[in-house]
Coordinates of C-alpha atoms and ligand atoms in Angstrom, one line a residue:
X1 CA 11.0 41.4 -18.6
X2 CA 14.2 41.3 -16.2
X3 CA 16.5 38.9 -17.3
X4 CA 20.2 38.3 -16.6
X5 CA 21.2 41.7 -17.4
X6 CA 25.0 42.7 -17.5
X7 CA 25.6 39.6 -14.8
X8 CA 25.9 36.8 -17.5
X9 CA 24.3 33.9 -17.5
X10 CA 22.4 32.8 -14.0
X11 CA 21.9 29.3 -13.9
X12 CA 25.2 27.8 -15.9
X13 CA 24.9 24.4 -15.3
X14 CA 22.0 23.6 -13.7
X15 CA 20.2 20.8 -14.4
X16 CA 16.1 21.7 -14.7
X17 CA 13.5 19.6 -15.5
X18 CA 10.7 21.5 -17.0
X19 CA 7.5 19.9 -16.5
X20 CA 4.5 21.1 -19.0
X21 CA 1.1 20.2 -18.4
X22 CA -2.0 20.7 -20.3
X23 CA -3.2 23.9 -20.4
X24 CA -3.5 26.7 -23.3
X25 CA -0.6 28.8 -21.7
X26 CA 2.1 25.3 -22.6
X27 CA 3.2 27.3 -25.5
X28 CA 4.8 30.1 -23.0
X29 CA 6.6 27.4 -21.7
X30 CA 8.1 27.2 -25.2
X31 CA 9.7 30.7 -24.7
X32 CA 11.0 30.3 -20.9
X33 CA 12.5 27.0 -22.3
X34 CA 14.7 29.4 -24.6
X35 CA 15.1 31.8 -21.9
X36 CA 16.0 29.2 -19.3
X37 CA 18.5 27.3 -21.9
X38 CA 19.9 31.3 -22.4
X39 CA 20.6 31.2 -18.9
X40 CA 23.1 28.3 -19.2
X41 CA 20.8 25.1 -17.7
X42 CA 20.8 22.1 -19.4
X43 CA 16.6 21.3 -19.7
X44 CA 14.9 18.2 -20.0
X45 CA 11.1 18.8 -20.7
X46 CA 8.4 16.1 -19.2
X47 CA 5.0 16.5 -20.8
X48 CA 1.4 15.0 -19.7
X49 CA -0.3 14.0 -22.1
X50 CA -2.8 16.6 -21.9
X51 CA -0.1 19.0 -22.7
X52 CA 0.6 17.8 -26.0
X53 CA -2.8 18.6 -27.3
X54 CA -1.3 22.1 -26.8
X55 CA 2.2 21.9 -27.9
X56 CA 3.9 19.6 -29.6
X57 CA 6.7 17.1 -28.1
X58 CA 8.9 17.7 -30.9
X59 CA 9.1 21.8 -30.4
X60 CA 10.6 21.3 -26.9
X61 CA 12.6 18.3 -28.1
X62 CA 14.6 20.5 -31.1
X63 CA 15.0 23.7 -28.9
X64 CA 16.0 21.3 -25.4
X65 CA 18.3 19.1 -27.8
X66 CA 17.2 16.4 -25.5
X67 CA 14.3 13.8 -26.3
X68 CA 11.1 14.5 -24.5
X69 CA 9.4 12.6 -21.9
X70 CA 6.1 11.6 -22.3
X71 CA 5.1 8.8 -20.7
X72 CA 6.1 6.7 -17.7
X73 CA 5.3 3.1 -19.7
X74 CA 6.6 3.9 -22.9
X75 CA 10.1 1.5 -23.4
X76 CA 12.9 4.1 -24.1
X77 CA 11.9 6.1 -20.3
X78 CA 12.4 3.5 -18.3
X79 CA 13.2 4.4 -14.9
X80 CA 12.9 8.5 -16.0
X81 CA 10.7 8.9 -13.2
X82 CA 13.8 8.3 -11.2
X83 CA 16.9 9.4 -13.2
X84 CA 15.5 12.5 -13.9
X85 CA 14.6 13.7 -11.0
X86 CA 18.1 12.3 -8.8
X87 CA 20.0 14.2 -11.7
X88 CA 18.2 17.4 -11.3
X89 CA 19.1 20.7 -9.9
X90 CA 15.2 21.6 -9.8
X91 CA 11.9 20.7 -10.9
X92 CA 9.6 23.5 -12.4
X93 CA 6.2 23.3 -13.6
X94 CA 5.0 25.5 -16.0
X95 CA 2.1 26.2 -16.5
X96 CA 0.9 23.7 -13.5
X97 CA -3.1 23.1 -13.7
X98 CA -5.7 22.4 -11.4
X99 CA -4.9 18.7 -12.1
X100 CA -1.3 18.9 -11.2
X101 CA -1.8 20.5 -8.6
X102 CA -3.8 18.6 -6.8
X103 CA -1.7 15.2 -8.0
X104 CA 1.3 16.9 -6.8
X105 CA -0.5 17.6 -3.1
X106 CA -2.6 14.3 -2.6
X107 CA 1.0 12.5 -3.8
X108 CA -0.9 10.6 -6.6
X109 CA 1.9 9.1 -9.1
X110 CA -0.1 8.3 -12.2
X111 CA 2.2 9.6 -14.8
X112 CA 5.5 10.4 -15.3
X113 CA 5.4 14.2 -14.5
X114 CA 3.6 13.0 -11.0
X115 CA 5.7 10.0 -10.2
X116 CA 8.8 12.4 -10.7
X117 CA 7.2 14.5 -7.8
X118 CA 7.2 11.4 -5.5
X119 CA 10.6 10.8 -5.9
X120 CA 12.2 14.5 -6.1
X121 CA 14.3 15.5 -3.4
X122 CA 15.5 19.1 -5.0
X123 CA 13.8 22.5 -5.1
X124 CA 9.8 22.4 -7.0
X125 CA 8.9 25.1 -8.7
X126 CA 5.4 25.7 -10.0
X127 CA 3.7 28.3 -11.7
X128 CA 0.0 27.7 -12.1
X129 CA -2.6 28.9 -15.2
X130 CA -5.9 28.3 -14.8
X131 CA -9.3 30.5 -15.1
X132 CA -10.1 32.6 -12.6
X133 CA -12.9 30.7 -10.8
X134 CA -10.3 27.7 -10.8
X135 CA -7.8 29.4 -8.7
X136 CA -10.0 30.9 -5.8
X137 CA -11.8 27.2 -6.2
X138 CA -11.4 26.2 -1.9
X139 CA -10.1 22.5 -3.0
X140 CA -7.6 24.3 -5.2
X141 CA -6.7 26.9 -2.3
X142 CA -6.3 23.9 0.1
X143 CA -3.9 21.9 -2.7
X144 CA -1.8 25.3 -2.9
X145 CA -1.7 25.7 0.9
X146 CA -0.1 22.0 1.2
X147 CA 2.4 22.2 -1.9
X148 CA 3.5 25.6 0.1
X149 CA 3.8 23.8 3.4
X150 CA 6.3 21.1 2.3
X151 CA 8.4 23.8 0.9
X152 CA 7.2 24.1 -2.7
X153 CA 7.4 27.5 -4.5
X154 CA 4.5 29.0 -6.1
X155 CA 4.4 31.7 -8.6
X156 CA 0.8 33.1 -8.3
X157 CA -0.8 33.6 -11.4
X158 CA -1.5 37.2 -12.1
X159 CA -5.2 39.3 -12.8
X160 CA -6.0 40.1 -16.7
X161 CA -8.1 38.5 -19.2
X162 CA -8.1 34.4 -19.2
X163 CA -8.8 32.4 -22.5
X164 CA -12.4 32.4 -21.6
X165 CA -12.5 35.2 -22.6
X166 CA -13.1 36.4 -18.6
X167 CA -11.0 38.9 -16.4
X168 CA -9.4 37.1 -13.7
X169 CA -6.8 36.0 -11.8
X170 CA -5.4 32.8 -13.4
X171 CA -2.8 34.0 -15.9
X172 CA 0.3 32.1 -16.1
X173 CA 3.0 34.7 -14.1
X174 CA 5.1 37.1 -16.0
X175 CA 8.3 34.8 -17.6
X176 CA 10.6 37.5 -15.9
X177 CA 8.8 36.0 -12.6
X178 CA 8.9 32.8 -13.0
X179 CA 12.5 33.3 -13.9
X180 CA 13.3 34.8 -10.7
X181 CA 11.6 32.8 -8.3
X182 CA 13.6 29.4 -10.5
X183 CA 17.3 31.8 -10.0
X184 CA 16.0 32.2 -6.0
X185 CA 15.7 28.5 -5.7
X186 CA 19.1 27.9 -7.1
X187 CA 21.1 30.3 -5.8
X188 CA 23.3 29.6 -2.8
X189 CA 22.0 31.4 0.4
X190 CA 24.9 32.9 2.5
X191 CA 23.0 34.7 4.9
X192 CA 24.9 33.1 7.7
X193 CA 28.1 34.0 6.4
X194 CA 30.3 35.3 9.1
X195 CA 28.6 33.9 11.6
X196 CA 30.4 30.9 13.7
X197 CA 28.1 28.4 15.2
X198 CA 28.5 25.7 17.5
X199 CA 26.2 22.8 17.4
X200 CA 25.6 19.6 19.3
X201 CA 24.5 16.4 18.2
X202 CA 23.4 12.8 19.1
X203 CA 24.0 10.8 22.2
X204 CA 26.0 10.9 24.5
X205 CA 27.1 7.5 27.0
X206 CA 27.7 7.3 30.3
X207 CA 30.0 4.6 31.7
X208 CA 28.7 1.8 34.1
X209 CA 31.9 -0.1 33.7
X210 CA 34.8 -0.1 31.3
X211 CA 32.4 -2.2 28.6
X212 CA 28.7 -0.7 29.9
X213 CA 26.9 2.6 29.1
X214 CA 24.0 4.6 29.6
X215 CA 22.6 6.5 26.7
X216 CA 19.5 7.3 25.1
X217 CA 18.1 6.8 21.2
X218 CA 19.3 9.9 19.3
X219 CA 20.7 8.9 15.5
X220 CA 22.8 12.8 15.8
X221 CA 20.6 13.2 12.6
X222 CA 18.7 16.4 13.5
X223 CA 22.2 18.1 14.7
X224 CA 24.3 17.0 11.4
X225 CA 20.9 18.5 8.5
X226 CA 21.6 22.0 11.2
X227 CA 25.1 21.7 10.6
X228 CA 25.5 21.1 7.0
X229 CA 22.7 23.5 6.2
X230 CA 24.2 26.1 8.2
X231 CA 27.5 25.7 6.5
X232 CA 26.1 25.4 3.3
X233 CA 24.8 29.1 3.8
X234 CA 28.1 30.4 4.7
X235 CA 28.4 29.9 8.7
X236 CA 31.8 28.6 10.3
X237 CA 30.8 25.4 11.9
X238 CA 32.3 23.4 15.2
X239 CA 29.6 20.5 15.5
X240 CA 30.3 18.8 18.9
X241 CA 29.0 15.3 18.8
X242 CA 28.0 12.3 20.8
X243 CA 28.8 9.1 19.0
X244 CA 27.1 8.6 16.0
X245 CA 26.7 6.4 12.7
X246 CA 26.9 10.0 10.5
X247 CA 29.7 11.1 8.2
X248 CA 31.3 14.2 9.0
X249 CA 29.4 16.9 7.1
X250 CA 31.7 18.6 4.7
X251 CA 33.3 21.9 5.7
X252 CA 32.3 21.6 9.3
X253 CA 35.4 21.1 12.0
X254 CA 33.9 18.1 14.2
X255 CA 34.9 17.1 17.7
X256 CA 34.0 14.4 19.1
X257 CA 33.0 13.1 22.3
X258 CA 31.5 10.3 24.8
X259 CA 29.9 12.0 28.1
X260 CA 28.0 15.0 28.9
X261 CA 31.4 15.9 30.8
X262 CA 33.1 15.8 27.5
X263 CA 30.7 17.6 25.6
X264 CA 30.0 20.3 28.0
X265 CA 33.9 20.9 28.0
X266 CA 34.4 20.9 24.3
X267 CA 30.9 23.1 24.2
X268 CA 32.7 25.7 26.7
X269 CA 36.0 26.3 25.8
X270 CA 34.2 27.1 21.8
X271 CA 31.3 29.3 23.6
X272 CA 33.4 32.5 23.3
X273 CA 34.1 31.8 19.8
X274 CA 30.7 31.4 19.0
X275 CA 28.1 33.5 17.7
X276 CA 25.1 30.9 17.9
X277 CA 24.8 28.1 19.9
X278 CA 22.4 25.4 18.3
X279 CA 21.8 22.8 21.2
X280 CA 20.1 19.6 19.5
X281 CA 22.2 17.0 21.4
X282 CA 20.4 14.6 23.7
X283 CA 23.0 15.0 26.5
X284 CA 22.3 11.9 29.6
X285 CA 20.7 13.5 32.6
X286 CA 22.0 11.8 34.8
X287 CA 25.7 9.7 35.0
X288 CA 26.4 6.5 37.2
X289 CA 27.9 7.4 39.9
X290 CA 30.6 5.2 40.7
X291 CA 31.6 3.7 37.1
X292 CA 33.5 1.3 37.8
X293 CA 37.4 0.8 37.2
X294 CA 36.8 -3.0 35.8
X295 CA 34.0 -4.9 34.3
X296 CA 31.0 -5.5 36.8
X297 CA 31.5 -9.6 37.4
X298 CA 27.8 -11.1 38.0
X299 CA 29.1 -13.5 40.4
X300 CA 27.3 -14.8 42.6
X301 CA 24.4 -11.6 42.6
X302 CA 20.8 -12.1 41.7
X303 CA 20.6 -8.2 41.1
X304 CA 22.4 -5.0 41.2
X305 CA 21.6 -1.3 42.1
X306 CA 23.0 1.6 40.3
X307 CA 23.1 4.9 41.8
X308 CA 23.0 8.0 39.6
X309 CA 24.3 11.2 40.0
X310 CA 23.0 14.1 37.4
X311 CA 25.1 15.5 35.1
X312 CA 25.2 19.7 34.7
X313 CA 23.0 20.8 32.1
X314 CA 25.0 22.1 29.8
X315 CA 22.7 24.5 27.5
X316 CA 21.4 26.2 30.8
X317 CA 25.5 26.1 31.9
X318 CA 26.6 27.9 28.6
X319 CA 23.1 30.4 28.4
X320 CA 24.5 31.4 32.0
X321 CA 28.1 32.3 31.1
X322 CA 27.1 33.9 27.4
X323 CA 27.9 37.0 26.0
X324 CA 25.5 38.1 23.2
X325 CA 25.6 34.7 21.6
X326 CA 22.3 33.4 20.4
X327 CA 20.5 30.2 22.1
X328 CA 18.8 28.2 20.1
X329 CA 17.7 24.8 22.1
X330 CA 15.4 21.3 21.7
X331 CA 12.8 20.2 24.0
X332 CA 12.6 16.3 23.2
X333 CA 8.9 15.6 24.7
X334 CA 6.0 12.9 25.0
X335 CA 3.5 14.7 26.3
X336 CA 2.4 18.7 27.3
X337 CA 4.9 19.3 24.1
X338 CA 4.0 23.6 24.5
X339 CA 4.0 23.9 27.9
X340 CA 7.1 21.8 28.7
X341 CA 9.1 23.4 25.7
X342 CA 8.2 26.8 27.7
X343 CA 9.2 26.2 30.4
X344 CA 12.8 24.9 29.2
X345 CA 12.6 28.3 26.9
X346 CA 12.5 30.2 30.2
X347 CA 14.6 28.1 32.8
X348 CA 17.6 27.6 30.2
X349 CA 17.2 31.3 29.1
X350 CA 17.0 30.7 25.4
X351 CA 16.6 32.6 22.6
X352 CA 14.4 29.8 21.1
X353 CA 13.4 26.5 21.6
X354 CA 12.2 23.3 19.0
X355 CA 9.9 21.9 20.3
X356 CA 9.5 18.2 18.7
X357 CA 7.1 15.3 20.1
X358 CA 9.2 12.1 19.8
X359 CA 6.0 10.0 19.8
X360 CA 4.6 11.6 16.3
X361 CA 4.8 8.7 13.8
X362 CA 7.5 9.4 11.6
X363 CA 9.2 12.1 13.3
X364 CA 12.1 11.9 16.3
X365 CA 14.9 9.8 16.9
X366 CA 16.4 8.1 14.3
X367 CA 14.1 9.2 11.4
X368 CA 15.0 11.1 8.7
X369 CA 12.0 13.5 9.2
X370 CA 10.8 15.6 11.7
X371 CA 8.6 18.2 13.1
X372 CA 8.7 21.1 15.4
X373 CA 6.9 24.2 17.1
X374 CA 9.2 27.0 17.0
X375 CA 8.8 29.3 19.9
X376 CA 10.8 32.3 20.8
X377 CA 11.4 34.0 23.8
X378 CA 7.7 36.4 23.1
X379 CA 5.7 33.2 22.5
X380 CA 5.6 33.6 18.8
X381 CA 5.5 30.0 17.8
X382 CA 6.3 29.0 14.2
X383 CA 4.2 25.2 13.3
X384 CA 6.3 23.3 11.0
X385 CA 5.2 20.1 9.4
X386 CA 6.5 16.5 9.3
X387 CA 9.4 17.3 6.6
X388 CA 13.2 16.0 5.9
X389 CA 14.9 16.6 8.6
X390 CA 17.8 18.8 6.7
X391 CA 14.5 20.7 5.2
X392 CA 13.6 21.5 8.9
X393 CA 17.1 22.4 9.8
X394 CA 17.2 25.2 7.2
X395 CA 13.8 26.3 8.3
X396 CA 15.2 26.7 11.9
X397 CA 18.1 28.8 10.3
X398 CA 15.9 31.4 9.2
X399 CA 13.9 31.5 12.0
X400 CA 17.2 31.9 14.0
X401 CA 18.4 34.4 11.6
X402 CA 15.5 36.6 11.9
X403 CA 16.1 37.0 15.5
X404 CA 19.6 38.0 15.0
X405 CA 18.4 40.7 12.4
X406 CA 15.8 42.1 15.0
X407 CA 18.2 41.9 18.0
X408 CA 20.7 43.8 16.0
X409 CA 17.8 46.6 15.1
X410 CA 16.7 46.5 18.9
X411 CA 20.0 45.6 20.9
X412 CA 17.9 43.9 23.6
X413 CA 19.7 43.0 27.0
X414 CA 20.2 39.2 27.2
X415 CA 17.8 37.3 29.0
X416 CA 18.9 35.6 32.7
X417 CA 19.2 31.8 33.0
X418 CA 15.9 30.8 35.2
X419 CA 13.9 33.8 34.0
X420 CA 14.8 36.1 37.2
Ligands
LIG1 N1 20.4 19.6 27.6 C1 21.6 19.9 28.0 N2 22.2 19.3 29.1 C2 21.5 18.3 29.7 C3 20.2 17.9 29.3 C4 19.7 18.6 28.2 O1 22.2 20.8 27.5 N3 22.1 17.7 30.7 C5 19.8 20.4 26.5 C6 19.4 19.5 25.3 O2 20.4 19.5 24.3 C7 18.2 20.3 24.7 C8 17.6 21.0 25.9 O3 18.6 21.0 26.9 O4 18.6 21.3 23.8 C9 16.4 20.2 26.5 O5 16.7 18.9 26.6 P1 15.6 17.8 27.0 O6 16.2 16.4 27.0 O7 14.3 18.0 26.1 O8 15.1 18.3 28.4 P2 15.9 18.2 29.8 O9 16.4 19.5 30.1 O10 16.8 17.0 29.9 O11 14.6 18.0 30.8 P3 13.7 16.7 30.9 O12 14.6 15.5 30.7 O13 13.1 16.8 32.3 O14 12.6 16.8 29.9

């Protein structure tokens, strides 16, 4: 079993809850508790009740040095099923079963342990023991396949004999495993380190009149979770923003501006800087002509016209004028979402486009979730569920960061603005 080796303690610090629920492989859970306290995190142990047929409270409470929770009702854990979870660095479940599992997917909060998961915003960790026939159960392959889509990380459990007495798979994973995929979770990601990106966020307004705007419903929410994430995994940052509600995300130089002549300005003169140019702002189309110089006095009219002018698309503007900077940009839809996103894909001559349908219920402006079709310039799309929107963010990281890695192995030419 790898642990820490000659790098010292991993995970100094970190605040894990360890959830243990009731099956006979609770009493490994004893030993990663040791191991994970060895490590340097601080562990606070949340049993079912099922679990303690297995294992007693009172082991994990001596060797955690904190008392252990039990049960969502009982009087000394009230409001547990909130303070642990805001407090903690991640949630791992070990060993999760069939039960939990399936709580944890359908979102049923029964119990503490459950509740927790309804309420958790950090990394979940589970790694499941059951028998064999359990596992490759369908309902229990479907519960897996939803916990894995909202992010969650799965240890598989491995082949070899099962309590029953049977050979299977449904053995808790290997500790050193389990162990790794917890250090993964935790461990900062800097694979955008030395990269500089330049993102765009929110609205932007267009002047009728000294006291009267045009703009359009974006929060800037979707731009800030891209910028954060990206600095949080080591990018330099410029996020160019439309005015917003948002705090400044920390670490991330912010300029900010009113138009789409502002923004594609403060977007241009940063281009050459840039390696990446993430695009999420929802710039006006189109710009009132004649603003005018004082406010518009109704006097004696019964109605007024407003003529409009369009303003320059920026991303297909900065796509045109790039060097080998990557284009990443949003197609805000109602309808046709694929075919529409395509064809922006091709006429802006991106890189890759996220695609999000502002009608789906919960999603678009304003929320704090979204979700996308990632398509690159091959058609590949990538489907991504309705998830936090800083969640989706770091998802369209990767995805942008694995076409950097195969651009660099292939060195392909860069695509012309209006797909000539
Ligand atoms: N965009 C831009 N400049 C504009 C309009 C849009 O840079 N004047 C960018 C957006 O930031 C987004 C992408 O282009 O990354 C697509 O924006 P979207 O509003 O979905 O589409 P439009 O190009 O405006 O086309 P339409 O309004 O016809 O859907």
């Amino acid at each position: 079993m790898q642990i820490s080796g000659s790098m010292g303690p991993t995970l100094i610090g970190k605040q894990i809850v360890l959830g243990v629920t009731g099956s006979i492989a609770a009493y490994k859970a004893v030993a990663l508790l040791r191991t994970l306290l060895r490590e340097g995190a601080i562990v606070h142990v949340v049993m079912t009740q099922s679990a303690t047929k297995f294992v007693t409270p009172l082991t994990f409470e001596v060797l955690s040095g904190h008392p252990v929770s039990t049960d969502l009702f009982e009087a000394h854990q009230e409001m547990k099923h909130l303070s642990l979870p805001e407090q903690a660095d991640a949630i791992v479940i070990v060993p999760a079963t069939a039960n939990c599992l399936a709580r944890a997917a359908l979102g049923l909060g029964d119990d503490l342990l459950s509740t927790m998961l309804l309420t958790a915003q950090c990394p979940l960790i589970v790694a499941p023991a059951m028998d064999g026939g359990m596992w490759t159960h369908p309902s229990v392959t479907e519960h897996v396949s939803a916990l894995r889509a909202r992010g969650t990380i799965v240890v598989n459990p491995e082949e070899g004999p099962l309590a029953s007495g049977r050979i299977g798979q449904g053995r808790l994973a290997e500790e050193g495993t389990i162990l790794e995929a917890i250090q993964t979770a935790l461990a900062p990601r800097r694979d955008w380190q030395g990269h500089r990106i330049l993102v765009s966020a929110g609205p932007t307004q267009e002047p009728i009149d000294p006291v009267r705007f045009i703009s359009n419903r974006s929060s800037g929410k979707m731009g800030y979770a891209i910028a954060e994430a990206a600095q949080a995994r080591g990018a330099q940052v410029v996020l160019v923003t439309g005015p917003t509600a948002l705090p400044a995300p920390r670490g991330v130089e912010v300029v900010s501006v009113a138009t789409a002549e502002d923004m594609t300005k403060a977007l241009s003169v940063r281009l050459a800087w840039s390696t990446t140019v993430i695009m999420a702002a929802a710039v006006a189309d189109f710009r009132p002509k004649y603003p005018a110089p004082q406010k518009i006095k109704k006097q004696e009219r019964t109605d007024q016209t407003l003529d409009l002018e369009r303003t320059t698309d920026i991303l297909a503007s900065l796509s045109a004028q790039r060097t080998t900077q990557l284009m990443v940009g949003f197609a805000a839809e109602t309808s046709d979402l694929i075919a529409h996103a395509k064809d922006k894909l091709t006429a802006k001559g991106l890189d890759l486009i996220v695609a999000n349908d502002v009608t789906t219920e919960g999603a678009g402006f304003g929320s704090d979730q979204n979700a996308a079709t990632l398509i690159d310039r091959q058609g590949a799309m990538t489907e991504l569920p309705l998830m936090p929107k800083r969640a989706l963010a770091d998802a369209i990281l990767n995805r942008a960061h694995e076409l950097l890695r195969t651009r660099q192995s292939n060195q392909t030419p860069k695509p012309v603005a209006g797909g000539r």
